[in-house]
CSV table of C-alpha atoms in Angstrom, one decimal:
chain,number,residue,atom,x,y,z
A,1,SER,CA,182.1,141.3,178.7
A,2,ARG,CA,179.0,142.7,180.5
A,3,VAL,CA,177.6,144.1,177.4
A,4,ARG,CA,178.1,140.8,175.6
A,5,ARG,CA,176.3,139.0,178.4
A,6,GLU,CA,173.4,141.5,178.6
A,7,HIS,CA,173.1,142.2,174.9
A,8,PRO,CA,174.1,138.9,173.0
A,9,SER,CA,172.8,140.4,169.7
A,10,VAL,CA,175.3,143.2,169.7
A,11,ASP,CA,178.0,142.3,167.1
A,12,VAL,CA,180.5,145.1,167.5
A,13,LEU,CA,181.6,147.8,169.9
A,14,LEU,CA,184.3,150.3,168.9
A,15,VAL,CA,186.1,152.1,171.8
A,16,ALA,CA,188.6,154.9,170.8
A,17,GLU,CA,191.4,156.4,172.9
A,18,GLY,CA,193.5,158.8,171.0
A,19,ASP,CA,194.2,157.5,167.6
A,20,VAL,CA,193.8,153.8,168.6
A,21,VAL,CA,190.5,152.1,167.9
A,22,GLU,CA,189.7,148.7,169.4
A,23,SER,CA,186.8,146.7,167.5
A,24,LEU,CA,185.0,143.5,167.7
A,25,SER,CA,183.6,141.7,164.7
A,26,PHE,CA,180.5,143.4,163.1
A,27,ASP,CA,178.2,142.4,160.4
A,28,GLU,CA,176.5,145.8,159.6
A,29,PRO,CA,179.0,148.5,159.8
A,30,ARG,CA,176.3,151.2,159.6
A,31,GLY,CA,175.4,150.2,163.2
A,32,VAL,CA,178.8,151.2,164.6
A,33,SER,CA,178.8,153.5,167.7
A,34,VAL,CA,182.2,155.1,168.6
A,35,LEU,CA,182.9,156.0,172.1
A,36,LEU,CA,185.8,157.9,173.5
A,37,ARG,CA,187.6,156.3,176.5
A,38,PRO,CA,187.2,156.7,179.3
A,39,THR,CA,183.4,156.5,179.3
A,40,SER,CA,180.7,155.8,181.8
A,41,GLU,CA,178.5,152.7,182.1
A,42,ILE,CA,175.4,154.7,181.4
A,43,GLU,CA,176.9,156.2,178.2
A,44,LEU,CA,178.0,152.7,177.1
A,45,ARG,CA,174.5,151.2,177.7
A,46,GLN,CA,173.0,154.2,175.8
A,47,ALA,CA,175.3,153.5,172.8
A,48,VAL,CA,174.5,149.8,172.8
A,49,GLU,CA,170.7,150.6,172.9
A,50,GLN,CA,171.1,153.0,169.9
A,51,VAL,CA,172.9,150.3,167.9
A,52,LEU,CA,170.1,147.8,168.8
A,53,ASP,CA,167.4,150.4,168.0
A,54,ARG,CA,169.0,151.0,164.6
A,55,ARG,CA,169.3,147.4,163.8
A,56,ARG,CA,165.7,146.8,164.7
A,57,LEU,CA,164.7,149.7,162.5
A,58,ARG,CA,166.8,148.4,159.6
A,59,GLY,CA,165.3,145.0,160.0
A,60,ASP,CA,161.8,146.4,160.1
A,61,ASN,CA,162.4,148.4,157.0
A,62,ARG,CA,163.8,145.4,155.2
A,63,ARG,CA,160.7,143.3,156.2
A,64,LEU,CA,158.4,146.2,155.2
A,65,GLY,CA,160.0,146.4,151.8
A,66,GLU,CA,159.7,142.7,151.3
A,67,ARG,CA,156.0,142.8,152.2
A,68,VAL,CA,155.3,145.7,149.9
A,69,ARG,CA,157.2,143.8,147.1
A,70,THR,CA,155.1,140.6,147.8
A,71,ILE,CA,151.9,142.7,147.7
A,72,GLU,CA,152.9,144.3,144.4
A,73,ARG,CA,153.5,140.8,143.1
A,74,CYS,CA,150.2,139.5,144.2
A,75,SER,CA,148.6,141.8,141.6
A,76,GLU,CA,149.3,139.0,139.2
A,77,LEU,CA,146.4,137.1,140.8
A,78,ALA,CA,143.9,139.8,140.1
A,79,PRO,CA,143.1,139.0,136.4
A,80,CYS,CA,142.4,135.2,137.2
A,81,LEU,CA,138.8,134.9,136.4
A,82,ASP,CA,138.9,131.1,136.1
A,83,PRO,CA,138.9,129.6,139.6
A,84,GLY,CA,141.2,126.7,138.2
A,85,GLY,CA,143.9,129.4,137.1
A,86,VAL,CA,144.3,130.7,140.6
A,87,TYR,CA,146.2,127.8,141.9
A,88,PRO,CA,149.0,127.5,139.4
A,89,THR,CA,149.5,131.2,139.3
A,90,ALA,CA,149.8,131.4,143.2
A,91,LEU,CA,152.2,128.4,143.0
A,92,ASP,CA,154.4,130.1,140.5
A,93,LEU,CA,154.4,133.4,142.5
A,94,LEU,CA,155.3,131.5,145.9
A,95,LEU,CA,158.1,129.6,144.3
A,96,GLU,CA,159.7,132.7,143.1
A,97,LEU,CA,159.2,134.8,146.2
A,98,LEU,CA,160.5,132.0,148.3
A,99,SER,CA,163.5,131.1,145.9
A,100,ARG,CA,162.4,127.5,145.7
A,101,HIS,CA,161.9,125.5,142.6
A,102,ARG,CA,159.7,122.5,143.4
A,103,GLY,CA,156.1,122.6,144.3
A,104,ILE,CA,152.7,120.9,143.7
A,105,ALA,CA,149.2,122.5,143.5
A,106,LEU,CA,146.3,120.2,144.2
A,107,PHE,CA,142.8,121.7,143.8
A,108,ARG,CA,139.3,120.4,143.8
A,109,ARG,CA,136.9,122.0,141.1
A,110,ALA,CA,133.3,122.3,141.4
A,111,SER,CA,131.6,119.1,139.9
A,112,PRO,CA,131.8,117.8,137.3
A,113,LEU,CA,135.4,119.0,136.8
A,114,GLY,CA,136.7,117.3,139.8
A,115,GLN,CA,140.3,117.3,141.1
A,116,ALA,CA,143.3,118.7,139.2
A,117,LEU,CA,147.1,118.8,139.9
A,118,ALA,CA,149.8,121.2,138.7
A,119,PHE,CA,153.6,120.4,139.1
A,120,ARG,CA,156.6,122.6,139.2
A,121,GLY,CA,160.3,121.4,139.2
A,122,PHE,CA,159.4,117.7,138.7
A,123,SER,CA,160.2,115.7,135.7
A,124,GLU,CA,157.5,114.4,133.5
A,125,ASP,CA,158.0,110.9,134.7
A,126,GLU,CA,157.8,112.0,138.4
A,127,SER,CA,154.7,114.1,137.7
A,128,GLY,CA,153.0,111.2,136.0
A,129,ARG,CA,153.8,108.8,138.9
A,130,VAL,CA,152.6,111.4,141.6
A,131,HIS,CA,149.5,112.2,139.6
A,132,ALA,CA,148.6,108.6,139.5
A,133,VAL,CA,149.0,108.3,143.4
A,134,LEU,CA,147.4,111.6,144.3
A,135,GLY,CA,144.8,111.7,141.6
A,136,LYS,CA,143.5,108.1,141.9
A,137,GLN,CA,145.0,105.8,144.5
A,138,LYS,CA,145.4,108.1,147.5
A,139,PRO,CA,143.4,111.4,146.9
A,140,ILE,CA,143.9,114.1,149.5
A,141,ASP,CA,141.2,116.3,150.7
A,142,PRO,CA,142.4,119.9,150.5
A,143,THR,CA,139.9,121.2,153.1
A,144,ARG,CA,141.8,119.1,155.9
A,145,TYR,CA,144.4,121.9,155.9
A,146,GLN,CA,143.8,125.1,157.8
A,147,GLY,CA,146.4,127.8,157.7
A,148,VAL,CA,149.9,127.9,156.5
A,149,ASP,CA,152.0,125.3,158.2
A,150,HIS,CA,155.2,123.1,157.9
A,151,VAL,CA,154.5,119.5,157.1
A,152,ARG,CA,156.7,116.5,157.6
A,153,GLY,CA,155.3,113.1,156.9
A,154,GLY,CA,151.5,112.6,156.6
A,155,PRO,CA,149.5,111.7,153.5
A,156,LEU,CA,151.4,113.8,151.0
A,157,HIS,CA,154.8,112.3,151.9
A,158,ALA,CA,153.3,108.9,151.9
A,159,ALA,CA,151.9,109.4,148.5
A,160,LEU,CA,155.3,110.9,147.2
A,161,THR,CA,157.2,107.9,148.7
A,162,GLU,CA,154.9,105.4,147.0
A,163,ALA,CA,155.4,107.3,143.8
A,164,GLY,CA,159.1,107.0,144.3
A,165,VAL,CA,159.8,110.8,144.8
A,166,ARG,CA,162.0,111.9,147.7
A,167,VAL,CA,161.3,115.1,149.5
A,168,GLU,CA,162.1,116.6,152.9
A,169,SER,CA,159.7,118.9,154.6
A,170,ALA,CA,157.3,121.1,152.8
A,171,MET,CA,155.2,124.3,153.5
A,172,ALA,CA,151.4,123.6,153.0
A,173,VAL,CA,149.5,126.8,151.8
A,174,PRO,CA,145.6,126.1,151.7
A,175,ILE,CA,143.6,128.3,149.4
A,176,HIS,CA,139.8,127.9,149.8
A,177,GLY,CA,136.9,129.6,148.1
A,178,ASP,CA,133.4,130.4,149.2
A,179,GLY,CA,131.9,127.7,147.0
A,180,ASP,CA,133.2,124.1,146.2
A,181,ASP,CA,136.5,125.1,145.0
A,182,ALA,CA,139.3,124.4,147.4
A,183,GLY,CA,143.1,123.7,147.0
A,184,ILE,CA,146.4,123.2,148.6
A,185,LEU,CA,149.9,124.4,147.6
A,186,TRP,CA,153.0,122.5,148.7
A,187,ILE,CA,156.4,124.3,148.5
A,188,PHE,CA,159.2,121.9,149.2
A,189,ASP,CA,162.1,123.3,151.2
A,190,ASP,CA,165.0,122.0,148.8
A,191,ALA,CA,167.2,121.3,151.9
A,192,ARG,CA,166.8,125.0,153.0
A,193,PRO,CA,164.5,125.2,156.1
A,194,PHE,CA,161.8,127.8,155.9
A,195,THR,CA,162.1,131.0,158.1
A,196,ASP,CA,159.4,133.0,159.7
A,197,ASP,CA,159.7,135.5,157.0
A,198,ASP,CA,158.9,132.8,154.5
A,199,VAL,CA,155.8,131.8,156.4
A,200,ASP,CA,154.7,135.5,156.5
A,201,THR,CA,155.2,135.7,152.7
A,202,ALA,CA,153.2,132.6,152.1
A,203,CYS,CA,150.4,134.0,154.3
A,204,VAL,CA,150.2,137.2,152.3
A,205,VAL,CA,150.0,135.2,148.9
A,206,ALA,CA,147.5,132.9,150.3
A,207,GLY,CA,145.4,135.9,151.4
A,208,TYR,CA,145.3,137.5,148.1
A,209,ALA,CA,144.9,134.2,146.3
A,210,GLU,CA,141.7,133.4,148.3
A,211,ALA,CA,140.4,136.9,147.4
A,212,SER,CA,141.2,136.3,143.8
A,213,LEU,CA,139.5,132.8,144.1
A,214,ARG,CA,136.2,134.2,145.6
A,215,ASN,CA,136.2,137.1,142.9
A,216,ALA,CA,136.6,134.2,140.2
A,217,GLU,CA,133.9,132.2,141.7
A,218,ARG,CA,131.5,135.2,141.7
A,219,TYR,CA,132.4,135.9,138.1
A,220,GLN,CA,131.9,132.4,137.1
A,221,ASN,CA,128.5,132.3,138.9
A,222,ALA,CA,127.4,135.4,137.3
A,223,LYS,CA,128.5,134.1,133.8
A,224,GLU,CA,126.6,130.9,134.4
A,225,ARG,CA,123.5,132.6,135.4
A,226,ALA,CA,123.6,134.4,132.2
A,227,PHE,CA,123.5,131.0,130.4
A,228,ILE,CA,120.6,129.7,132.6
A,229,ASP,CA,117.0,129.7,131.4
A,230,ASP,CA,114.7,131.4,133.9
A,231,VAL,CA,111.8,129.1,133.6
A,232,THR,CA,113.4,125.6,133.6
A,233,GLU,CA,116.7,126.5,135.2
A,234,ILE,CA,118.6,124.6,132.7
A,235,TYR,CA,121.0,126.0,130.1
A,236,ASN,CA,119.6,128.4,127.5
A,237,VAL,CA,120.2,128.7,123.7
A,238,ARG,CA,123.0,131.2,124.2
A,239,TYR,CA,125.0,128.6,126.2
A,240,LEU,CA,124.0,125.8,123.7
A,241,LEU,CA,125.3,127.7,120.6
A,242,SER,CA,128.7,128.4,122.4
A,243,THR,CA,129.1,124.8,123.7
A,244,THR,CA,128.1,123.2,120.5
A,245,GLU,CA,130.9,125.2,118.7
A,246,ASN,CA,133.4,124.1,121.3
A,247,GLU,CA,132.3,120.5,121.2
A,248,ILE,CA,132.4,120.4,117.4
A,249,GLN,CA,136.0,121.7,117.5
A,250,ARG,CA,136.9,119.1,120.1
A,251,ALA,CA,135.2,116.2,118.2
A,252,ASP,CA,137.0,117.2,115.0
A,253,ARG,CA,140.4,117.4,116.8
A,254,TYR,CA,140.2,113.9,118.3
A,255,GLU,CA,138.0,112.5,115.5
A,256,LYS,CA,135.1,111.7,117.9
A,257,PRO,CA,131.4,111.7,117.0
A,258,LEU,CA,129.0,114.2,118.4
A,259,SER,CA,125.2,113.8,118.2
A,260,VAL,CA,122.5,116.3,118.7
A,261,LEU,CA,118.9,115.6,119.7
A,262,PHE,CA,116.2,118.2,118.9
A,263,LEU,CA,113.1,117.6,121.0
A,264,ASP,CA,109.7,119.4,120.7
A,265,LEU,CA,106.6,118.6,122.8
A,266,ASP,CA,103.6,117.5,120.9
A,267,ARG,CA,100.6,119.9,121.0
A,268,PHE,CA,101.9,121.7,124.2
A,269,LYS,CA,99.8,124.8,123.3
A,270,LEU,CA,96.8,122.8,124.4
A,271,VAL,CA,98.4,122.4,127.9
A,272,ASN,CA,98.7,126.1,128.3
A,273,ASP,CA,95.2,126.7,126.9
A,274,ARG,CA,93.5,124.1,129.3
A,275,TYR,CA,95.6,124.4,132.5
A,276,GLY,CA,97.0,127.9,132.2
A,277,HIS,CA,100.7,129.1,131.8
A,278,LEU,CA,101.6,128.6,135.4
A,279,VAL,CA,100.9,124.9,135.1
A,280,GLY,CA,102.6,125.0,131.7
A,281,SER,CA,105.8,126.6,133.2
A,282,GLN,CA,105.9,124.1,135.9
A,283,THR,CA,105.5,121.2,133.5
A,284,LEU,CA,108.4,122.5,131.5
A,285,ARG,CA,110.5,122.5,134.8
A,286,ASN,CA,109.4,118.9,135.6
A,287,LEU,CA,110.3,117.8,132.2
A,288,SER,CA,113.7,119.4,132.3
A,289,GLN,CA,114.5,117.4,135.5
A,290,LEU,CA,113.2,114.3,133.7
A,291,LEU,CA,115.5,114.8,130.8
A,292,LEU,CA,118.4,115.6,133.0
A,293,GLN,CA,118.1,112.0,134.4
A,294,CYS,CA,118.0,110.6,130.9
A,295,VAL,CA,121.5,111.9,130.0
A,296,ARG,CA,125.1,111.8,131.3
A,297,GLN,CA,126.8,114.5,133.3
A,298,VAL,CA,129.1,115.2,130.4
A,299,ASP,CA,126.2,115.8,128.1
A,300,THR,CA,124.4,119.2,127.6
A,301,LEU,CA,120.7,119.8,128.0
A,302,ALA,CA,119.4,123.2,127.0
A,303,ARG,CA,116.0,125.0,126.4
A,304,TYR,CA,116.1,126.0,122.7
A,305,GLY,CA,113.0,128.0,123.1
A,306,GLY,CA,109.3,127.6,123.9
A,307,ASP,CA,108.7,123.9,124.4
A,308,GLU,CA,111.8,122.9,122.3
A,309,PHE,CA,114.9,121.4,124.0
A,310,THR,CA,118.3,120.2,122.7
A,311,ILE,CA,120.7,117.6,123.9
A,312,LEU,CA,124.4,117.4,123.0
A,313,LEU,CA,125.7,113.8,123.3
A,314,VAL,CA,129.5,113.9,123.3
A,315,ASP,CA,131.5,110.9,121.9
A,316,THR,CA,128.2,109.3,120.7
A,317,LYS,CA,127.6,107.5,117.5
A,318,HIS,CA,124.5,108.0,115.5
A,319,GLU,CA,123.0,104.6,116.2
A,320,THR,CA,123.6,105.1,119.9
A,321,ALA,CA,122.0,108.6,119.8
A,322,LEU,CA,119.0,107.1,118.1
A,323,THR,CA,118.6,104.5,121.0
A,324,ILE,CA,119.0,107.3,123.6
A,325,ALA,CA,116.4,109.3,121.8
A,326,GLU,CA,113.9,106.4,121.9
A,327,ARG,CA,114.5,105.7,125.5
A,328,ILE,CA,113.7,109.5,126.2
A,329,ARG,CA,110.5,109.4,124.1
A,330,ARG,CA,109.2,106.3,125.9
A,331,THR,CA,110.2,107.9,129.3
A,332,VAL,CA,108.2,111.1,128.5
A,333,GLU,CA,105.3,109.1,127.1
A,334,ASP,CA,105.1,106.9,130.3
A,335,THR,CA,105.5,109.9,132.8
A,336,VAL,CA,102.5,111.3,134.5
A,337,PHE,CA,102.9,115.0,135.1
A,338,GLU,CA,101.2,117.1,138.0
A,339,ALA,CA,98.7,119.7,136.8
A,340,GLY,CA,98.0,121.3,140.2
A,341,ASP,CA,94.2,121.5,141.0
A,342,GLU,CA,93.4,120.2,137.5
A,343,GLY,CA,94.9,116.8,138.3
A,344,GLN,CA,97.4,115.1,136.0
A,345,LEU,CA,98.4,115.3,132.4
A,346,ARG,CA,100.5,113.2,130.0
A,347,LEU,CA,102.8,114.5,127.2
A,348,THR,CA,104.5,113.1,124.1
A,349,ILE,CA,107.5,114.3,122.3
A,350,SER,CA,108.9,114.3,118.8
A,351,ILE,CA,112.7,114.0,118.4
A,352,GLY,CA,115.2,114.6,115.6
A,353,VAL,CA,118.8,113.1,115.7
A,354,ALA,CA,121.8,114.3,113.7
A,355,THR,CA,125.4,113.5,114.1
A,356,PHE,CA,128.7,115.2,113.4
A,357,PRO,CA,130.4,115.1,110.9
A,358,GLU,CA,128.1,113.0,108.6
A,359,HIS,CA,124.9,115.3,109.0
A,360,GLY,CA,126.7,118.6,109.4
A,361,SER,CA,130.3,119.7,109.4
A,362,GLY,CA,129.6,123.0,111.5
A,363,ARG,CA,127.4,124.1,114.3
A,364,ASP,CA,124.5,125.7,112.3
A,365,PRO,CA,124.3,122.9,109.6
A,366,LEU,CA,124.4,120.2,112.4
A,367,LEU,CA,121.6,121.8,114.6
A,368,ASP,CA,119.5,122.5,111.4
A,369,ALA,CA,119.8,118.9,110.5
A,370,ALA,CA,118.5,117.8,113.8
A,371,ASP,CA,115.7,120.4,113.7
A,372,LYS,CA,114.6,119.2,110.3
A,373,ALA,CA,114.6,115.6,111.5
A,374,MET,CA,112.4,116.7,114.4
A,375,TYR,CA,110.0,118.2,112.0
A,376,ARG,CA,110.0,114.9,110.0
A,377,SER,CA,108.8,113.2,113.2
A,378,LYS,CA,106.0,115.8,113.5
A,379,SER,CA,104.9,115.2,109.8
A,380,LEU,CA,104.9,111.4,110.4
A,381,GLY,CA,102.4,111.7,113.2
A,382,ARG,CA,104.3,113.0,116.3
A,383,ASN,CA,105.6,111.0,119.3
A,384,ARG,CA,108.4,109.3,117.3
A,385,VAL,CA,112.2,109.6,116.6
A,386,SER,CA,113.5,110.5,113.3
A,387,SER,CA,117.2,110.4,111.9
A,388,ALA,CA,118.7,113.2,109.8
A,389,ALA,CA,119.9,110.4,107.5
A,390,ASP,CA,116.2,110.0,106.3
A,391,LEU,CA,115.8,113.6,105.2
């Protein structure tokens, strides 16, 4: 009785006298200690302490084994070089390790990609309703969560309730990168409360996921820098060619138009000859910023080379593209550019417009049609817009 009072975690004590063994209930037989009666209190205490030490050691070994297994599984996060792929991968991993089946990943991508959601264990109808609430009506800022925590109520549960989805408590696992990417994973308890070991596992996965996210951000930044023109700091021709190929495939799949503007400054060599190449480079940078203001965020502006620029206008018909090109031409003509100590200068620009699929069914034919239309503008006197339809 004294052992029970002083050591409530002891589950069994075996005391043997001759061939008779008296026992109490025990969960882990390997922890049994057998004492011959009569025995002293000191021997009894020592036996109890040995049982407790062995139990603690087995518990530590079990937790260590689970930690090693978790770390080994986290290696699945290493190949994620797209920041947007880290969150769904971490969500799947956590659900498996915690033996749960329902979870949501909400992550905010760097502009212009915006917010995204991934669902596991919800029906298509439930996912649609929750997406409508979390994505539009009641968006949640993932940066408000700091550290793994249990959540009951709050904006998540309010949004789920509004969407008609019933949940109990959830475990919130934030994953934040060094840049603009940030996200939160919610693992729902499925009527089984989370344990301290579950929280420890989630912390390990979150740590590896954040390391993977930072690595993916660095990779994407390095990749993007390879596509940036050194002079103008807009996209270069390498990015243009790759993006044009992708946009043509998308336009073909969804039967949408895609227009291309090919722009060339008129007599820009005279600017370099008169003002010098430093002023010429700064003028190209200023022009690039001006052109960015003339197009939408979903469009692509790239420096093709020298004083030539290309703009991809997604989901844009030919007539609309001609209107946009004319607006750009007038904007450049009306803008006064700084020329350093030399004062100010004015520019004009010739533009050619071609549209997929009527003026080219592939990347090279489409770009070539826009380029030839631009040269038509040159031959007609410069500072004008020409259509590939007139070639």
